[in-house]
Coordinates of C-alpha atoms and ligand atoms in Angstrom, one line a residue:
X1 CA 113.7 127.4 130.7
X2 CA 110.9 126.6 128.0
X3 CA 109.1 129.9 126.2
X4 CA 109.9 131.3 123.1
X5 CA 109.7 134.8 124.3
X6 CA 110.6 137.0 126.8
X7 CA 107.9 139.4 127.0
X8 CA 107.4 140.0 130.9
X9 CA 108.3 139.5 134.2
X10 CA 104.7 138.2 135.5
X11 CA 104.8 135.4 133.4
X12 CA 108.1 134.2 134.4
X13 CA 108.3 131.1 137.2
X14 CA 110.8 132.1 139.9
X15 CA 112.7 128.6 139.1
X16 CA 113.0 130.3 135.2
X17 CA 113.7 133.6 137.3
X18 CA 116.7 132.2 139.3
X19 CA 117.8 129.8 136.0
X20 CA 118.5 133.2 133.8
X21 CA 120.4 134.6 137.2
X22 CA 122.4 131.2 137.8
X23 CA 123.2 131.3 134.1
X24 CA 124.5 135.1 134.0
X25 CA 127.2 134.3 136.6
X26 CA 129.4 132.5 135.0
X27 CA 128.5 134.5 131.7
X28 CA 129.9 137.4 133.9
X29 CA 133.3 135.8 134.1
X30 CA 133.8 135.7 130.6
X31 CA 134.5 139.6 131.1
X32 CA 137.6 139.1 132.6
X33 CA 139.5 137.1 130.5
X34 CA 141.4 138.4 127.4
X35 CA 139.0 137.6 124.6
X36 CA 135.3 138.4 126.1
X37 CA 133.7 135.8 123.6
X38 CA 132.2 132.3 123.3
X39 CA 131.3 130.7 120.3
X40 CA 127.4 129.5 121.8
X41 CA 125.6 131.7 119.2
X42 CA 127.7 131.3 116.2
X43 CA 125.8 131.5 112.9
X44 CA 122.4 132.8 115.0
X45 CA 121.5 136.5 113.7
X46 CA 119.9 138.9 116.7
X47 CA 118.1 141.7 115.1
X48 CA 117.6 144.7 117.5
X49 CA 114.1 146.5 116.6
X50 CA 114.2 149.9 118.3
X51 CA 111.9 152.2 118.2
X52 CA 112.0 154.6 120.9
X53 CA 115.4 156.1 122.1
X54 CA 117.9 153.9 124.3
X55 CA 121.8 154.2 125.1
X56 CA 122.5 151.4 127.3
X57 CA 120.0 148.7 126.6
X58 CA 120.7 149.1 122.7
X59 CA 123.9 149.0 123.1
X60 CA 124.1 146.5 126.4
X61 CA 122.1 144.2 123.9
X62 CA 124.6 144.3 121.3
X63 CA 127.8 143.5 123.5
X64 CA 126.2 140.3 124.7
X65 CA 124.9 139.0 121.4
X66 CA 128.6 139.8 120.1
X67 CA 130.5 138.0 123.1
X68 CA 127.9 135.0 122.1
X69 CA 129.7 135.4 118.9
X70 CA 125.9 136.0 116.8
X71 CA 125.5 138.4 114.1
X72 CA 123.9 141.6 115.0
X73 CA 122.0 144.4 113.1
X74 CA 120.2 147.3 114.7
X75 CA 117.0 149.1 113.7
X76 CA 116.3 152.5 115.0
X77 CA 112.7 154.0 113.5
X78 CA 114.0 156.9 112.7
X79 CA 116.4 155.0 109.9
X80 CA 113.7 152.0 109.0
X81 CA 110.9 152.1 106.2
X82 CA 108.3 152.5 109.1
X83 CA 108.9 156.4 108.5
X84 CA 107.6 155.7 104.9
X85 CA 104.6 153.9 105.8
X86 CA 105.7 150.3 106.3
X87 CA 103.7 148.3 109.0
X88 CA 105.1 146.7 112.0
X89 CA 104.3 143.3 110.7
X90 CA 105.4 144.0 107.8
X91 CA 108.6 145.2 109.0
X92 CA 109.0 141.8 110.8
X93 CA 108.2 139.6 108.0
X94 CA 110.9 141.5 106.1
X95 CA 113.3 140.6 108.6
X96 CA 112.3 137.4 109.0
X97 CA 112.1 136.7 105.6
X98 CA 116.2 137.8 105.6
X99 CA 116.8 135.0 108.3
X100 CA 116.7 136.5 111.6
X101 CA 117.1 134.2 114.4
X102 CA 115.8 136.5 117.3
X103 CA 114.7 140.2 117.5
X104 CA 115.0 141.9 120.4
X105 CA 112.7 144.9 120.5
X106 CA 111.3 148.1 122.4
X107 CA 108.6 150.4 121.4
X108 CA 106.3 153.3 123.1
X109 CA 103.2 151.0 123.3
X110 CA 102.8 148.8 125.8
X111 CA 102.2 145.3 124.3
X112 CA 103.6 145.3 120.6
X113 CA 106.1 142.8 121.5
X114 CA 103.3 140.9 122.6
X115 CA 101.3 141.7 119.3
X116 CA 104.9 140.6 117.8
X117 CA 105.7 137.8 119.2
X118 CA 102.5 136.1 118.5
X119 CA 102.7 136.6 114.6
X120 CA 106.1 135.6 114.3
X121 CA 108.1 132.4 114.6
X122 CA 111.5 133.3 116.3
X123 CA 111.8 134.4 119.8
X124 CA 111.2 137.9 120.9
X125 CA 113.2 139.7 123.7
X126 CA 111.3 142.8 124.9
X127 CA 113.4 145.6 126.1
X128 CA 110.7 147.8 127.0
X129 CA 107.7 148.5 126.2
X130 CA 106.0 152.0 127.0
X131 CA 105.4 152.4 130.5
X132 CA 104.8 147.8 131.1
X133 CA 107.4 146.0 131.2
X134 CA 111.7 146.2 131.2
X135 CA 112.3 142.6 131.6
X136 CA 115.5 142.2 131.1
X137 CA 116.3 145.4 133.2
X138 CA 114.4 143.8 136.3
X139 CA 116.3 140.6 136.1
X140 CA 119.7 142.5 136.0
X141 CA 118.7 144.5 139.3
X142 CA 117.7 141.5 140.8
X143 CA 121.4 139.8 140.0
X144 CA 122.9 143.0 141.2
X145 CA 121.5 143.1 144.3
X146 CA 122.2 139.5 145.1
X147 CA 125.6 140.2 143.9
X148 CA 125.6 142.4 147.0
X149 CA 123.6 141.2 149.8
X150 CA 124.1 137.4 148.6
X151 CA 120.0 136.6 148.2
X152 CA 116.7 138.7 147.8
X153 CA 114.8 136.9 150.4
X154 CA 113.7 139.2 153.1
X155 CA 115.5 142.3 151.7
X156 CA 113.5 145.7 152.4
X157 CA 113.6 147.6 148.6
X158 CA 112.8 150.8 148.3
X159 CA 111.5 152.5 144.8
X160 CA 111.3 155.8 144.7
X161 CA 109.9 158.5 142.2
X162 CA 107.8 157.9 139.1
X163 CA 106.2 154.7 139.8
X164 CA 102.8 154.9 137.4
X165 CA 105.2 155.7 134.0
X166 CA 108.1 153.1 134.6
X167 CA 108.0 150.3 133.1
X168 CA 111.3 149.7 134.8
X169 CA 109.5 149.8 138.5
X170 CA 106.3 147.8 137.4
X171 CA 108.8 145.2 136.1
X172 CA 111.0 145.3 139.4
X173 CA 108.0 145.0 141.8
X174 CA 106.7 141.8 139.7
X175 CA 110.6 140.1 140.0
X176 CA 111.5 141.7 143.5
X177 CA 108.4 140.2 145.2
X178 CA 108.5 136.5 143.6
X179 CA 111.6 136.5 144.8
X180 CA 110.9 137.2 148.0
X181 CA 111.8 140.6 148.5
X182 CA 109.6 143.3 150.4
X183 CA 108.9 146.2 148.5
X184 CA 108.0 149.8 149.4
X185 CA 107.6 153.0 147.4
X186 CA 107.4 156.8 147.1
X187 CA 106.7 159.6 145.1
X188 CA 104.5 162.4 143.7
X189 CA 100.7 161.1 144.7
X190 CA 100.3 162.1 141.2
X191 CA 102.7 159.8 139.7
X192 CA 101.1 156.5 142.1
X193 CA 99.3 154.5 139.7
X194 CA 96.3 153.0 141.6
X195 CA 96.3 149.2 142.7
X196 CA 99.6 149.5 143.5
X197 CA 99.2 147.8 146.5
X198 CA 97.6 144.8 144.9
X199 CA 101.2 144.3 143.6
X200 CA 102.3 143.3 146.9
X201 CA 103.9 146.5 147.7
X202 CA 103.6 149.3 151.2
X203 CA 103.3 152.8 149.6
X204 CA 104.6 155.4 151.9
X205 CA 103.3 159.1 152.7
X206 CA 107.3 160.1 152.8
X207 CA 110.6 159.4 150.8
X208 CA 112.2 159.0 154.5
X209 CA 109.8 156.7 155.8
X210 CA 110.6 154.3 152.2
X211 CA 114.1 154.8 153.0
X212 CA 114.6 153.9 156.7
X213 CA 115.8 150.8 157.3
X214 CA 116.2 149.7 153.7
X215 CA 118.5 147.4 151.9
X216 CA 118.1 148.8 148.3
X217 CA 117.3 152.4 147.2
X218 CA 116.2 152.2 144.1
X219 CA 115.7 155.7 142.1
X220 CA 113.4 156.1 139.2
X221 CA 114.2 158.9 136.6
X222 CA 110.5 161.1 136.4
X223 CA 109.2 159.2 132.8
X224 CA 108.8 163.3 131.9
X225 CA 108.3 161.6 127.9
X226 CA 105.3 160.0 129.1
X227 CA 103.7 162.2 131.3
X228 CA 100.8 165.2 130.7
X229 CA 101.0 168.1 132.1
X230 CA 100.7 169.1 135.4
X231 CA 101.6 165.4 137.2
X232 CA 105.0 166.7 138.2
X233 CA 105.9 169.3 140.6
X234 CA 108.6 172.1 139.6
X235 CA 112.2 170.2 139.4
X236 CA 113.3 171.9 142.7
X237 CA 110.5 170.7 144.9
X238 CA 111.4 167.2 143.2
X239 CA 114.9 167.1 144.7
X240 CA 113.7 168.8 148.0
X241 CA 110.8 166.4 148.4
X242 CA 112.0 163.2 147.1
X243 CA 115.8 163.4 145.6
X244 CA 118.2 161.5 147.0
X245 CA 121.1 162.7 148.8
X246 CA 123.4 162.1 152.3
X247 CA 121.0 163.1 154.8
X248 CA 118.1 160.9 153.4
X249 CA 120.7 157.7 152.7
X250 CA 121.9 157.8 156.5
X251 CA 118.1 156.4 156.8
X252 CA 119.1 152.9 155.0
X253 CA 120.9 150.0 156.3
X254 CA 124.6 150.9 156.8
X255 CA 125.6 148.4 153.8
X256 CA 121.9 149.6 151.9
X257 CA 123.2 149.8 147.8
X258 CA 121.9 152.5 145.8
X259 CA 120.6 151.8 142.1
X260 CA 119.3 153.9 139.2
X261 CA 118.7 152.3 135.8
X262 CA 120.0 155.0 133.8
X263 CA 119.6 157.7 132.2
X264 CA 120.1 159.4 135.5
X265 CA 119.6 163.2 136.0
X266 CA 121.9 164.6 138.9
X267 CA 120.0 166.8 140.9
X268 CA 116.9 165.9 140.1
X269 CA 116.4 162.5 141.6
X270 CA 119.9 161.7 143.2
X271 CA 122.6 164.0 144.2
X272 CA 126.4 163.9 142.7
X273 CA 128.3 162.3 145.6
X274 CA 125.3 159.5 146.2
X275 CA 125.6 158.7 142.6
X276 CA 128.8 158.4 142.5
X277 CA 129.7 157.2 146.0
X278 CA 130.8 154.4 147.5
X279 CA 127.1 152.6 147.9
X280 CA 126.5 153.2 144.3
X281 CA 125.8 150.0 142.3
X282 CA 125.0 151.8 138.7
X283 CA 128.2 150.7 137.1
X284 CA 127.6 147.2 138.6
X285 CA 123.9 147.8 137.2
X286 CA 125.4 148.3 133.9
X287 CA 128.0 145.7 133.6
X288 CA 125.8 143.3 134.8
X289 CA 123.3 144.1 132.0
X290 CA 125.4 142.6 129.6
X291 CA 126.0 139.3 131.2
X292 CA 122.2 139.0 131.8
X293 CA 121.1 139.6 128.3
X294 CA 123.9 137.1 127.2
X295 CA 122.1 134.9 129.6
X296 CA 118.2 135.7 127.9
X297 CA 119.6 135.3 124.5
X298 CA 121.5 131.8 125.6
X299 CA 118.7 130.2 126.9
X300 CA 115.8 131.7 124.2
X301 CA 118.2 131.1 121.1
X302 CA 119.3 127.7 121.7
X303 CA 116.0 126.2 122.5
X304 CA 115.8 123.3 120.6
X305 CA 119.6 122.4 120.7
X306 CA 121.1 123.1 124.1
X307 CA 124.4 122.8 124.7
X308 CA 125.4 122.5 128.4
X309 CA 126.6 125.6 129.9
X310 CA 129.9 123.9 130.4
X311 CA 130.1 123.6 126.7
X312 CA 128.7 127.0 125.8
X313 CA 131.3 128.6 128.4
X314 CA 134.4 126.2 127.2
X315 CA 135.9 127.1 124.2
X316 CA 136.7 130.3 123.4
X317 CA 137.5 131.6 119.8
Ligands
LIG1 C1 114.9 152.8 131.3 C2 113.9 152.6 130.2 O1 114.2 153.0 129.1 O2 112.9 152.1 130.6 N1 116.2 153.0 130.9 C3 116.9 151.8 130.7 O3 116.5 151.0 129.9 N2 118.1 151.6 131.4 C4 114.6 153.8 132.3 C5 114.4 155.2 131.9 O4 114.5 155.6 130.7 O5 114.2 156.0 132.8

């Protein structure tokens, strides 16, 4: 892989795609040995530049830039000079200026990692930006569900529930259908952006006819941050029309996995027992987070020196 940035999934090849998959798994084994840590990114600094709320892709971020052994600082808005003024370029000159080696950053508008990355000379990670692009959160789905089903070639994936806000289902249809996956979605007619279909995907008039016969459910929390008014139907209709539970599951493959990227809301797009059930992958989603980040940051922070991954995976501090 040759780019400086991560910004997106549409402008990733699908040889770069399976390279950042390929380098995860063995990444992934590093979890189960006594001392989770490499020494690949010793001396690199990772700044992460958040400006909008997040639990597990902050933090997911952090573990896998620590078991590379960088330095890490976070930056949450609500603690940074932007609340007295500062501008964002500003605000990246300042860090750059202290040596930063790579920034990894979300923010409510779509495209300022863009705007970012083009100013600056370090790589930039996007971890979401507004309702465009979750990169990093596509390419850990995608690992998880080959995890699973062993390949994404031919697999039926269903997303389901706020398609036009998620950045997280824009980013999943762009991976899922380069790899070869088929793609169908529901939801609130409201909450269907148009030219959906130009991405490649089937949209479907009912939650069960997305659901039959599918490998993947994939749920969407309702963006409810993002929306206007009057897009979304009361919470109960929600779950009645398109939450998922038992009855509607039954519908998938028998081995079909279930996956939510998280924050999930229990009762209003998935039921207790499906969330935590036995086809539930969003602990898998989770863990797996980790070792693909490690992966991004591995391959855009050692750019001009490489060292094999046999090397980067060998000694262990
Ligand atoms: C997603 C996000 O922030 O885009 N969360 C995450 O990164 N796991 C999805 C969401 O907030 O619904």
């Amino acid at each position: 892989m040759e780019r400086k940035d991560l910004l997106d999934i549409e402008s990733l090849a699908v040889e770069e795609i399976h390279e950042i998959l390929n380098t995860a798994a063995p990444f992934k084994e590093i979890f189960t040995r006594s001392v989770k840590r490499v020494p690949s990114l010793r001396g690199k600094t990772v700044v992460n530049v958040f400006f909008e709320p997040s639990t597990r892709t902050r933090t997911s971020f952090e573990l896998a830039a620590k078991r590379l052994s960088a330095d890490v600082v976070n930056i949450s808005t609500d603690r940074s000079s932007l609340v007295k003024g500062e501008s964002l370029v500003d605000t990246f000159d300042t860090l750059l200026a202290m040596k930063a080696d790579l920034f990894v950053m979300r923010h409510s508008s779509a495209g300022a990692p863009h705007f970012i990355a083009e100013r600056i000379p370090v790589p930039v990670l996007n971890a979401g930006d507004g309702a465009h692009s979750h990169p990093t959160q596509a390419l850990l789905d995608a690992f998880t569900i080959r995890e699973h089903h062993g390949r994404l070639e031919g697999l039926e994936v269903a997303i389901i529930g706020d398609i036009t806000f998620s950045r997280v289902a824009r980013s999943n249809i762009w991976a899922l259908t380069k790899l070869g996956a088929k793609v169908r979605v529901s939801g609130p007619a409201t909450l269907l952006p148009k030219g959906l279909e130009r991405m490649g995907v089937t949209i479907c008039r009912t939650v069960e006819e997305a659901i039959e016969g599918a490998d993947v459910v994939y749920m969407l929390r309702i963006q409810k941050e993002r929306q206007g008014s009057h897009l979304f139907p009361t919470i109960r209709e929600y779950y009645q029309l398109f939450g998922l539970n038992a009855e509607r599951l039954k519908l998938a493959k028998p081995d079909a996995i279930v996956m939510h990227p998280g924050p999930i809301n229990r009762g209003v797009e998935i039921s207790d027992d499906i969330a935590d059930g036995p086809q539930s992958r969003i602990h898998d989603q989770v863990t797996n987070g980790v070792a693909v980040r490690m992966a991004v940051l591995f391959l855009l922070a050692t750019q001009q020196k490489k060292p094999s991954l046999d090397e980067a995976l060998a000694a262990t501090e």
